[in-house]
mmCIF file of C-alpha atoms and ligand atoms in Angstrom:
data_model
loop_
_atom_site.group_PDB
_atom_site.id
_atom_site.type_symbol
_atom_site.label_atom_id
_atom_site.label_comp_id
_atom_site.label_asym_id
_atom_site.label_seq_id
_atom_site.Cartn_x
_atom_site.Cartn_y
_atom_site.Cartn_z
ATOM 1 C CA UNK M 1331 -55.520 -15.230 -77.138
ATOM 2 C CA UNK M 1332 -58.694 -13.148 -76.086
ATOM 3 C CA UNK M 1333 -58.264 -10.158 -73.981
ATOM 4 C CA UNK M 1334 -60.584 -10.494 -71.770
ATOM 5 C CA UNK M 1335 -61.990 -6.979 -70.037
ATOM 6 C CA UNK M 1336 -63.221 -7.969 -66.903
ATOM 7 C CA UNK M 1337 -66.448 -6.725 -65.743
ATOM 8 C CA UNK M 1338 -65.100 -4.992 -63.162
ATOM 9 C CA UNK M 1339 -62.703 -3.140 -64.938
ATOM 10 C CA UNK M 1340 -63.682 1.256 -64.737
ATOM 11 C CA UNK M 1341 -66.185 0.872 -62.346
ATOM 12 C CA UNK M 1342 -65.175 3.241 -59.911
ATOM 13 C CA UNK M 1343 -67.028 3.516 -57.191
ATOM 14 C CA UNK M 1344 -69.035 6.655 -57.566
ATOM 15 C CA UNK M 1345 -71.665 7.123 -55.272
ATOM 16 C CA UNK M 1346 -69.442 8.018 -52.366
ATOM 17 C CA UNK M 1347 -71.577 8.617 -49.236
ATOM 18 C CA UNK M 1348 -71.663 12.142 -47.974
ATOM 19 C CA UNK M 1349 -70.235 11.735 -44.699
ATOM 20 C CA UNK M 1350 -69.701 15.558 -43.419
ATOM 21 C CA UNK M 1351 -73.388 16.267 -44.541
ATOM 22 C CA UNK M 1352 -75.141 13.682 -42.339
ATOM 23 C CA UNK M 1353 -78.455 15.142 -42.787
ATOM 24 C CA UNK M 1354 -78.378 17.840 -39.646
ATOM 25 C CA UNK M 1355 -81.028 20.598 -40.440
ATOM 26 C CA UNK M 1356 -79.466 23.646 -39.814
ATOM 27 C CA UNK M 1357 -80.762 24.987 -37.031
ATOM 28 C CA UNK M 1358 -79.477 26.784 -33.606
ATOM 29 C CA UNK M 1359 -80.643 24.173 -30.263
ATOM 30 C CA UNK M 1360 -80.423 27.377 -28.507
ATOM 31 C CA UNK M 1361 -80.004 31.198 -27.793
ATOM 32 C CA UNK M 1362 -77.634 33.210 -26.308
ATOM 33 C CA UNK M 1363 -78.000 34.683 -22.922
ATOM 34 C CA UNK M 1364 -78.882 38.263 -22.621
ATOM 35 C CA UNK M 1365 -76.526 38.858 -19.754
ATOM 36 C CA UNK M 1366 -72.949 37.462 -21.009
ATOM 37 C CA UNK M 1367 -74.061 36.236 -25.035
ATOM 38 C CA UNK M 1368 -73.125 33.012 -24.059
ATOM 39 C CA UNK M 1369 -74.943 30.789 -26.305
ATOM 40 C CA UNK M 1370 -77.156 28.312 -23.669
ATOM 41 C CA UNK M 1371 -78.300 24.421 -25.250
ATOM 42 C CA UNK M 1372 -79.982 23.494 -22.477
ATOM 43 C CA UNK M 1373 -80.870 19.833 -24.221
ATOM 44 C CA UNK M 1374 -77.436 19.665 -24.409
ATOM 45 C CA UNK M 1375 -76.836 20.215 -20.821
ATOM 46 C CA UNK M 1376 -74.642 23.313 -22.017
ATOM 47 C CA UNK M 1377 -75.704 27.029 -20.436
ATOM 48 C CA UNK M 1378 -73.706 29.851 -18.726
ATOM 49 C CA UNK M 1379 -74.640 30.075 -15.080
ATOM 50 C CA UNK M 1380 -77.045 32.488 -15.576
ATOM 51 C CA UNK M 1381 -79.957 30.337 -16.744
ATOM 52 C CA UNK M 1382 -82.772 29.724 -14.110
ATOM 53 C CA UNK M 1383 -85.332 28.092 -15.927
ATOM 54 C CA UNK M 1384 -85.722 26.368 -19.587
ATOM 55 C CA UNK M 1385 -89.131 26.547 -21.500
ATOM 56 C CA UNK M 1386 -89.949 23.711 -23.802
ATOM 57 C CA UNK M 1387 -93.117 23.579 -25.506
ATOM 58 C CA UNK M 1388 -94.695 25.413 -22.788
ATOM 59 C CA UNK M 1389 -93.383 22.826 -20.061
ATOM 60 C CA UNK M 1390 -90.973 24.667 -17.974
ATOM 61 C CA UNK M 1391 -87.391 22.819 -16.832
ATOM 62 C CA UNK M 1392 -86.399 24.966 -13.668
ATOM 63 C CA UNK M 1393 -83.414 25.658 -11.611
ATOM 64 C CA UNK M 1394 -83.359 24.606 -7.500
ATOM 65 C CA UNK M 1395 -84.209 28.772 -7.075
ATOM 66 C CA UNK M 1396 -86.854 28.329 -9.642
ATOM 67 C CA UNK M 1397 -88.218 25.481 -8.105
ATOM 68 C CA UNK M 1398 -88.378 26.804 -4.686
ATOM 69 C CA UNK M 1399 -89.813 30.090 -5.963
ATOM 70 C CA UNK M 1400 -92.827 28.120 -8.032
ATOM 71 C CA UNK M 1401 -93.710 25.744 -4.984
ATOM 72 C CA UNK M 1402 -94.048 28.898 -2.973
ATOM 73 C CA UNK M 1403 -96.148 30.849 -5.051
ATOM 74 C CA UNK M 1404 -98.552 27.748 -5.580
ATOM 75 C CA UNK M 1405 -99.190 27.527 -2.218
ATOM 76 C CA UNK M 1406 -100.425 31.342 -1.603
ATOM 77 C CA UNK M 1407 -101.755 31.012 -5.173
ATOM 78 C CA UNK M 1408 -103.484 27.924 -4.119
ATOM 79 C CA UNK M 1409 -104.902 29.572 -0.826
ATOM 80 C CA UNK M 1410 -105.675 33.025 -2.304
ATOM 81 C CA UNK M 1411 -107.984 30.889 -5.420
ATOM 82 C CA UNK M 1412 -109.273 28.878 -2.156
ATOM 83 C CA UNK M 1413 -110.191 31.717 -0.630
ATOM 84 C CA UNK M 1414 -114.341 32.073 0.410
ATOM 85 C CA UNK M 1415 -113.885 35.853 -0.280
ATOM 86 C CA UNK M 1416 -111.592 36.925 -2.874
ATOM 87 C CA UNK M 1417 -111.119 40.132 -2.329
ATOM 88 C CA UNK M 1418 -111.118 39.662 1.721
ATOM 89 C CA UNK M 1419 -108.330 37.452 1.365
ATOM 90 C CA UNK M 1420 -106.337 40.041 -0.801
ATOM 91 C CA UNK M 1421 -106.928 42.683 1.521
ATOM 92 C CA UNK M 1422 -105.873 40.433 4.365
ATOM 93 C CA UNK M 1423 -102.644 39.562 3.015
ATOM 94 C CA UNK M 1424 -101.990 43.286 1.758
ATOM 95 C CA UNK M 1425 -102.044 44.013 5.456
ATOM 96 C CA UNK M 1426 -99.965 41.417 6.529
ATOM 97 C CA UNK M 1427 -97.571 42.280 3.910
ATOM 98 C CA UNK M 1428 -97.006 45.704 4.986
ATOM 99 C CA UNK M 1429 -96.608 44.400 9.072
ATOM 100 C CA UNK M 1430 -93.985 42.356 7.516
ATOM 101 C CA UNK M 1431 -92.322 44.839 5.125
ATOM 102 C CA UNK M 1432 -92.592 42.675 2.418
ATOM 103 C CA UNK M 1433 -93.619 43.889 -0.975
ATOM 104 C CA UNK M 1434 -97.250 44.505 -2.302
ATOM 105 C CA UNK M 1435 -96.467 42.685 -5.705
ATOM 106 C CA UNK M 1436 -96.327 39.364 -3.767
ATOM 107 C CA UNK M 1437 -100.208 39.802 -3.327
ATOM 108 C CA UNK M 1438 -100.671 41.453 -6.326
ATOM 109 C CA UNK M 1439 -98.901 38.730 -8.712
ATOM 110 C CA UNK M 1440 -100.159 36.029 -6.891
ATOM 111 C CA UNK M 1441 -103.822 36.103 -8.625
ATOM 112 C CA UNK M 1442 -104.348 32.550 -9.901
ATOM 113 C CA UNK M 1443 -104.612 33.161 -13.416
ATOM 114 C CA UNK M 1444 -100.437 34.273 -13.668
ATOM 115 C CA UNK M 1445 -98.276 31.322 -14.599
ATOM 116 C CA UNK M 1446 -95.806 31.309 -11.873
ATOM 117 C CA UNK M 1447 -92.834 31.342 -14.682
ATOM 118 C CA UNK M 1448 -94.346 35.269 -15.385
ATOM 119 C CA UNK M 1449 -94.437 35.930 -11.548
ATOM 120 C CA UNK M 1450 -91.021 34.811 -11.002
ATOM 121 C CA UNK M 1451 -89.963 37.149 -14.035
ATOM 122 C CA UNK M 1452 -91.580 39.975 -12.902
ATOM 123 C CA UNK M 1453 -90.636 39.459 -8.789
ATOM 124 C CA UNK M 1454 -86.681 38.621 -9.880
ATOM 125 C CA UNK M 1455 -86.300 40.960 -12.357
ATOM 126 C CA UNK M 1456 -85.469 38.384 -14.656
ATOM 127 C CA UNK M 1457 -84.230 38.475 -18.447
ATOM 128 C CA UNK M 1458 -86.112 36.589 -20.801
ATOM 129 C CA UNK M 1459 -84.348 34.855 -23.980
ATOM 130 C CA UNK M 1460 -85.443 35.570 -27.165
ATOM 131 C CA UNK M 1461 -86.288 31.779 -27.942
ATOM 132 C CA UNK M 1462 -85.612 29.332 -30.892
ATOM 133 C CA UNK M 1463 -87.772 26.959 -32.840
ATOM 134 C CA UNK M 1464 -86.385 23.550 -33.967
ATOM 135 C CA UNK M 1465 -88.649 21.831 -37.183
ATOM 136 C CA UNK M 1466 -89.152 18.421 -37.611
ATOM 137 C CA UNK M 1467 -91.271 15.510 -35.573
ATOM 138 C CA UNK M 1468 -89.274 15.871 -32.347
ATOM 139 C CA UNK M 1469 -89.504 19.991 -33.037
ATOM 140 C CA UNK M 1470 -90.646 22.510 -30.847
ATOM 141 C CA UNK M 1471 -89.914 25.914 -29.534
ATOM 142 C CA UNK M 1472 -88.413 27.539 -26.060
ATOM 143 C CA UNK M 1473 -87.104 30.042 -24.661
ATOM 144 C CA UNK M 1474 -85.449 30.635 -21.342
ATOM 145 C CA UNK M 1475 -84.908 32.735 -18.506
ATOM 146 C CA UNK M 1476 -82.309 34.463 -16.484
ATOM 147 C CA UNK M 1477 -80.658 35.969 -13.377
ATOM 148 C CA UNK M 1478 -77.907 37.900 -12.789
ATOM 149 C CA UNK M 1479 -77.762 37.595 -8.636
ATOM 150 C CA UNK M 1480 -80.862 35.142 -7.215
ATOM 151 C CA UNK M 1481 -81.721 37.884 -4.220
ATOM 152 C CA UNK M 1482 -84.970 39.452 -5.625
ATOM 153 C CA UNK M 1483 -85.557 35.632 -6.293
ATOM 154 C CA UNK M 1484 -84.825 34.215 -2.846
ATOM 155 C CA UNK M 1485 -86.675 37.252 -1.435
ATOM 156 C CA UNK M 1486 -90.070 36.649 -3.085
ATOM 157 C CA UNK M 1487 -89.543 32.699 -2.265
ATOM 158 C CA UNK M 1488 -89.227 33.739 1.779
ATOM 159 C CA UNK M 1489 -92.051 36.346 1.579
ATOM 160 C CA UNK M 1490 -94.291 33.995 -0.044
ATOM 161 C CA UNK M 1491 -93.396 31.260 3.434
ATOM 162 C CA UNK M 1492 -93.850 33.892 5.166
ATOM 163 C CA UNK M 1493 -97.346 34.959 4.136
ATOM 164 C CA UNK M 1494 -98.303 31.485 4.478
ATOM 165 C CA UNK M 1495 -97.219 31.222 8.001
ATOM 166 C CA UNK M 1496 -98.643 34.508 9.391
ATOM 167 C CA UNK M 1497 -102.418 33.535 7.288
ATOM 168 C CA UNK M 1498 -101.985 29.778 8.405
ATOM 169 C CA UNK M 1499 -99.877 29.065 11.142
ATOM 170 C CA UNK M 1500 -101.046 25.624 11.451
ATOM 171 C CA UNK M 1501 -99.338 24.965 8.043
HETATM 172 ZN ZN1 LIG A 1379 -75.185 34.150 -19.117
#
């Protein structure tokens, strides 16, 4: 009789597949939010109630008082770029600003070439994250932006409508 060692016999299986690892760089979707240090994924839908607007690649993911706040200053920012005479305009709406007791920064910040993410930041009194960078094809970098109370916010956002209304009250 022939013993007869199958082929099969000690071949363990050896290249077990590395499960736990699955191939996740090892990076932070994220940053943590200057006011509380809660750490904010906003792709993951996951931030502390502070955040306001989300930066991605330069493409800017805001919050309803964001939002209101940016469509707001486009429209002076709009008129004031429209504007025959510059510097007319400016000195128009400095003077209507003071009648109305609103602040002189709403003219000032409204020149054209500010992003209205920077105006909103410097009107609110915003904190700005320090950002994150994610490698790979679908990489980027972001950062994002935050409020403690939205009343500086909500403030600019009405003296902006009401600018508009008392240069162009057929608006
Ligand atoms: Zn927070």
């Amino acid at each position: 009789m022939t013993a007869r060692n199958g082929p099969d016999a000690g071949d363990e299986d050896d290249d077990q597949e590395d499960v736990a690892g699955a191939g996740r760089p090892d990076e932070d979707d994220g940053e943590s939010c200057p006011l509380c240090g809660y750490f904010n994924s906003p792709a993951d839908g996951d931030t502390c109630n502070h955040l306001r607007a989300w930066v991605w690649d330069d493409v800017v993911e805001g919050s309803p008082v964001y939002d209101e706040f940016a469509a707001a200053w486009s429209d002076f920012s709009e008129l004031a770029s429209n504007a025959e005479d510059v510097a007319e305009f400016a000195d128009n709406a400095l003077g209507l600003a003071e009648s109305l007791v609103l602040p002189d920064a709403l003219v000032a910040y409204s020149h054209w070439e500010n992003a209205p993410l920077d105006v909103f930041v410097e009107l609110s009194g915003a904190a700005v994250g320090e950002g994150w960078t994610l490698s790979g094809p679908l990489g980027g970098s972001g950062y994002c932006v935050y409020l403690e109370s939205d009343e500086r916010a909500n403030a600019a956002t009405d003296g902006y409508r009401a600018l508009l209304a008392a240069i162009d009250p057929g608006r």
